[in-house]
Short mmCIF file of C-alpha atoms in Angstrom, two decimals:
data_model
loop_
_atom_site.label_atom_id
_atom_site.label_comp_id
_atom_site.label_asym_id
_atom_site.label_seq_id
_atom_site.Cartn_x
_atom_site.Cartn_y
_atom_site.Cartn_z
CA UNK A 1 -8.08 -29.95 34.45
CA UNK A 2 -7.89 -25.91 34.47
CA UNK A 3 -5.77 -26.70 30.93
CA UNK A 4 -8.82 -29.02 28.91
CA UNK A 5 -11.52 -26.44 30.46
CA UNK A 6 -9.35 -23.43 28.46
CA UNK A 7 -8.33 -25.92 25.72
CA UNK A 8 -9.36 -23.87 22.43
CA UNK A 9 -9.38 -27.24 20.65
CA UNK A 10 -12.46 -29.20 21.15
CA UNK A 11 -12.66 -32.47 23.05
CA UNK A 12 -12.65 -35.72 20.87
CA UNK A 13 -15.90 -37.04 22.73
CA UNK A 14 -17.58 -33.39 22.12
CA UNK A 15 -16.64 -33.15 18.49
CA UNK A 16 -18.45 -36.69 18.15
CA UNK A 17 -21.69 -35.11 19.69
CA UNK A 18 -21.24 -32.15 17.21
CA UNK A 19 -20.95 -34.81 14.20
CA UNK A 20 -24.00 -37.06 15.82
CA UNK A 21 -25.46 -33.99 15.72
CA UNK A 22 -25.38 -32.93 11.91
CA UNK A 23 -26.09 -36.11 10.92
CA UNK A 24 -29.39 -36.05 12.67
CA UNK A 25 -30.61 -32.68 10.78
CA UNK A 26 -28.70 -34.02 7.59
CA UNK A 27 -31.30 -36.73 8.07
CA UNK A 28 -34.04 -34.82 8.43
CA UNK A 29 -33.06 -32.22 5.64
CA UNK A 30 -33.98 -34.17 2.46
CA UNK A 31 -34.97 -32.48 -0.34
CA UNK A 32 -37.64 -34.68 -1.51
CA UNK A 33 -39.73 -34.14 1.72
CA UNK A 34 -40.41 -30.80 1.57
CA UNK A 35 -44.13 -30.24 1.23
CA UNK A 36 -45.41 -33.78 2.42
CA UNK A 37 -48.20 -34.71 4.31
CA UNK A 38 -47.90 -35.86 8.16
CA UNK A 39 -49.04 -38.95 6.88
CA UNK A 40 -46.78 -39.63 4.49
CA UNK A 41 -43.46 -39.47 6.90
CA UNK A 42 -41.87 -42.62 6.51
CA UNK A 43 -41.00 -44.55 9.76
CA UNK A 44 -37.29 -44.52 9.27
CA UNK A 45 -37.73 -40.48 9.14
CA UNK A 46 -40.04 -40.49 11.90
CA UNK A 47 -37.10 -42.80 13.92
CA UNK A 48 -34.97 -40.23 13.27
CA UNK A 49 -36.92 -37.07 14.59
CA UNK A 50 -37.68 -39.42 18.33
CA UNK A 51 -33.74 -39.73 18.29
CA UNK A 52 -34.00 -36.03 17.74
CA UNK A 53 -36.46 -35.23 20.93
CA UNK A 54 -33.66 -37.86 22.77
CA UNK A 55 -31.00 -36.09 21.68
CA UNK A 56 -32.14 -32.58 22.50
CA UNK A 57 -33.84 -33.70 26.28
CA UNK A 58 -30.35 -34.98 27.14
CA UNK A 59 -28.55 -32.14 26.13
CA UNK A 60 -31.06 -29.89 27.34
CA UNK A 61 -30.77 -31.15 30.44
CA UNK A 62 -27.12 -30.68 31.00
CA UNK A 63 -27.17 -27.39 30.28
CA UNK A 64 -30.13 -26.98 32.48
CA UNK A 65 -27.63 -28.11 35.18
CA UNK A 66 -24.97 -26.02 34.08
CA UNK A 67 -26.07 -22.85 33.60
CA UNK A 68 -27.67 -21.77 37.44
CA UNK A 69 -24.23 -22.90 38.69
CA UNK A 70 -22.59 -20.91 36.07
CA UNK A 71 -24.64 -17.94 36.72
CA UNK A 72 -24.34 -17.86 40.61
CA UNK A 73 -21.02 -18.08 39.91
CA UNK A 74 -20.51 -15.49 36.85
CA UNK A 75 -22.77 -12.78 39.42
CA UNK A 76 -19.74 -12.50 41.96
CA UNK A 77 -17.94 -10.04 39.37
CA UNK A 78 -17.20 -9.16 35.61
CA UNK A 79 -14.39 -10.59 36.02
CA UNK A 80 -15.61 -13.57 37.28
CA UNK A 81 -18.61 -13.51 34.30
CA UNK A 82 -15.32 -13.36 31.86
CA UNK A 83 -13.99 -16.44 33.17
CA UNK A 84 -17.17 -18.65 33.54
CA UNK A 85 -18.26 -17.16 30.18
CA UNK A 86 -14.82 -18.69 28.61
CA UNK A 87 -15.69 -21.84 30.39
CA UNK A 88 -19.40 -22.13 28.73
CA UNK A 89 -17.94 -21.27 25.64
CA UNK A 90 -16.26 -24.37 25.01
CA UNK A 91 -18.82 -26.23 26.67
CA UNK A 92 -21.67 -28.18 25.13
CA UNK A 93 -23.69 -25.14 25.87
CA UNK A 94 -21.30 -22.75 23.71
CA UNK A 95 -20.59 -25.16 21.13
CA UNK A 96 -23.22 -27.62 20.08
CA UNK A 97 -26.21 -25.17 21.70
CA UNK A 98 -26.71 -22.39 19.36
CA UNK A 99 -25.44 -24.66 16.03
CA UNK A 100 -28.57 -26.88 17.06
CA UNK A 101 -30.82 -23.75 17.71
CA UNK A 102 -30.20 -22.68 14.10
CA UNK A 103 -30.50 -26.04 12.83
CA UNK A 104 -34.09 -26.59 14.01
CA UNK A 105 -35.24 -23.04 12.77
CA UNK A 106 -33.89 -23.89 9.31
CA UNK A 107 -36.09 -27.44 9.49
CA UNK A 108 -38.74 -25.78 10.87
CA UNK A 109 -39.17 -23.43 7.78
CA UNK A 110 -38.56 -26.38 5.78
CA UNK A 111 -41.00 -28.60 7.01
CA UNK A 112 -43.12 -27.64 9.93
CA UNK A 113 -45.07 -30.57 10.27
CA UNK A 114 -42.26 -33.02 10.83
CA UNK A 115 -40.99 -31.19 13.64
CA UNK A 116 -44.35 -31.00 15.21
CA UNK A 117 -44.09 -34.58 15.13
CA UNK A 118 -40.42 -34.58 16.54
CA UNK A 119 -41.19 -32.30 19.26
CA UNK A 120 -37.34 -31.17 19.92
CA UNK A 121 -38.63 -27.63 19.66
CA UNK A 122 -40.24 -26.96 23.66
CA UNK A 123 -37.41 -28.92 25.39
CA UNK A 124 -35.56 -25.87 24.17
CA UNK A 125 -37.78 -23.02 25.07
CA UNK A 126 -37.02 -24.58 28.80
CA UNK A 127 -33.72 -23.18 28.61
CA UNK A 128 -34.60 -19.46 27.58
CA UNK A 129 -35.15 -18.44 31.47
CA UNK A 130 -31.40 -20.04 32.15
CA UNK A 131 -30.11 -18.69 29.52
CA UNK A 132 -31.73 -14.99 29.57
CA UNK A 133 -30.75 -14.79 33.55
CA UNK A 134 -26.87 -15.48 32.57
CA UNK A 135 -27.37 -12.67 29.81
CA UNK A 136 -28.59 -10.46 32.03
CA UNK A 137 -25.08 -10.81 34.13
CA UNK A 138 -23.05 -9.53 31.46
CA UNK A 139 -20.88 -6.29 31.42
CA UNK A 140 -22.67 -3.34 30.01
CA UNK A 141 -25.85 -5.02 29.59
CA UNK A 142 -28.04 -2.15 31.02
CA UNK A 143 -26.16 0.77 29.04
CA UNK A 144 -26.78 -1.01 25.92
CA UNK A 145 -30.07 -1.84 26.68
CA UNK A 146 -30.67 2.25 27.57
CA UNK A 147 -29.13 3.10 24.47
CA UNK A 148 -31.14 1.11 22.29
CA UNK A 149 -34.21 2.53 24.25
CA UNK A 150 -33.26 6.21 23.89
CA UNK A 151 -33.07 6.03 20.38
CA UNK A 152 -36.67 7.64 19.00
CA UNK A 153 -36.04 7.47 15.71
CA UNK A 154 -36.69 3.81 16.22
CA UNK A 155 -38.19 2.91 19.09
CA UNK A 156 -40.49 6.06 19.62
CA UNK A 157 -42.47 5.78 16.28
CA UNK A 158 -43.08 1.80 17.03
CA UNK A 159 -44.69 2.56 20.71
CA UNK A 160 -46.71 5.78 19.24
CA UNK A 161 -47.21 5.71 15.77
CA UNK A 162 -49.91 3.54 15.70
CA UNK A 163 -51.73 5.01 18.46
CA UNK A 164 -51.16 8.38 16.81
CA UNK A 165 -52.91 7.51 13.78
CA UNK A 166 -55.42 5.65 15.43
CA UNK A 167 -56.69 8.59 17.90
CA UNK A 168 -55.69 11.12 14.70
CA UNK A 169 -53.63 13.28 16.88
CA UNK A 170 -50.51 13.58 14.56
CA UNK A 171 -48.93 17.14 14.68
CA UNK A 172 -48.08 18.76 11.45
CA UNK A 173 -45.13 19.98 11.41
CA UNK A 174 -44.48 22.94 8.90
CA UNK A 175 -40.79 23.22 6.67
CA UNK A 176 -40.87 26.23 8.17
CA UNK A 177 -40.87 25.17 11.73
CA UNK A 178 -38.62 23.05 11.33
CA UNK A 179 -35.63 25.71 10.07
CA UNK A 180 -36.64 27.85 12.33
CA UNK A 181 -36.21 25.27 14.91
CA UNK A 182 -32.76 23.96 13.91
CA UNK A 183 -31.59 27.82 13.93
CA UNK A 184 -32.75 28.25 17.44
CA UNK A 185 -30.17 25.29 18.32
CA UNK A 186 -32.37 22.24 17.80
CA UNK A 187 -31.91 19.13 15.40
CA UNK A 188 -34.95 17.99 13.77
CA UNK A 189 -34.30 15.71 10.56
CA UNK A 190 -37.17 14.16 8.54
CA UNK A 191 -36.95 10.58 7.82
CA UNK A 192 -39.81 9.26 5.35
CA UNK A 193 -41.99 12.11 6.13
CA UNK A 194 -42.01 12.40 9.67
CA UNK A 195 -40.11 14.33 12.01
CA UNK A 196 -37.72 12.96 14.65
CA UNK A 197 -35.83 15.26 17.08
CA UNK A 198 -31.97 13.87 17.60
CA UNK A 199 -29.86 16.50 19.29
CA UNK A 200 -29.40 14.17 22.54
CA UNK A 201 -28.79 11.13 19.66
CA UNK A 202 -25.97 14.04 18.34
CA UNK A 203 -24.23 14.25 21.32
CA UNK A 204 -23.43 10.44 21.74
CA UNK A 205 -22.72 10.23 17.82
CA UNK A 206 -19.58 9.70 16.44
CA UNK A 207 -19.88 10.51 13.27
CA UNK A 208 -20.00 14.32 13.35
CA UNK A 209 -22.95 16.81 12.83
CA UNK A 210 -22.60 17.03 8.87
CA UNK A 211 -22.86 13.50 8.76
CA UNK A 212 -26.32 14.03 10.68
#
């Protein structure tokens, strides 16, 4: 059993699901639909999006079932994450999950009314908690996360640029000021006009201060 869980080659009953499963969006992908009406769906089309809902409750539920076991399992260690996370891999969850996630996106922006009328799309938002809990478990999650955050060339001009033009309390910040600032030891760059200070970014950088 330990041998078809690590199997890299899929299972012939799962690669019928993932089959099943393009020919469903294949179905609902026809070019000549694009832009109809609700009321012009034909019935064989509107068959096809219920089998749709079916299809996505059932699998939605399995993985509903798998994924609390796999992450009070995958919390014991990393290297017990590691192992559970090369089990969900080649699970339904790892391998028909995400390809049907993109699927329904790309029909969506095709034709938003017929998947309205399929309603596949909230059976899946059921599994974001599951799914964002087993995230959360992964090595390294919270130092990424940090450095992402400490990054205020990007994140510190979305949280106060707009209040900072709102209240009209944006510094101006002289060419000046800004040599004589670097000179002292500081790192100020100017990036489309405003001013972003980056000497703790130049410590953690790998691509040298000229680069900068």
């Amino acid at each position: 059993m330990e041998q078809e869980l690590y199997s890299k080659e899929r299972s012939a009953s799962l690669d019928l699901l993932l089959r099943f499963q393009r020919l469903l969006v294949s179905k609902l992908y026809p070019a000549d639909c694009v832009g109809q009406v609700p009321n012009a769906y034909s019935p064989d089309l509107l068959g096809v999006g219920s089998l749709l809902k079916k299809y996505t409750a059932l699998l939605c539920t399995h993985i509903g079932d798998i994924l609390p076991v796999a992450t009070s399992i995958a919390c014991t260690s990393h290297r017990h994450f590691a192992e559970v996370s090369c089990v969900v891999d080649g699970d339904l969850t790892g391998i028909l999950l995400p390809e049907l996630v993109v699927s329904i996106v790309l029909l969506l922006s095709k034709n938003a009314g017929l998947m309205q009328e399929a309603g596949a799309i909230p059976l899946l938002a059921g599994l974001l908690e599951h799914l964002d809990r087993f995230n959360h478990l992964a090595p390294g999650k919270e130092r990424d996360d940090n450095e992402d955050l400490a990054w205020p060339g990007i994140m510190g001009s979305f949280f106060t640029g707009q209040s900072c033009r709102n209240n009209e309390e944006v510094t101006l910040i002289r060419k000046a000021d800004l040599e004589n600032h670097n000179k002292d030891g500081g790192f100020w760059t100017v990036i489309d006009g405003k001013v972003y200070d980056i000497k703790d970014f130049q410590t953690q950088s790998l691509t040298g201060s000229s680069i900068l």
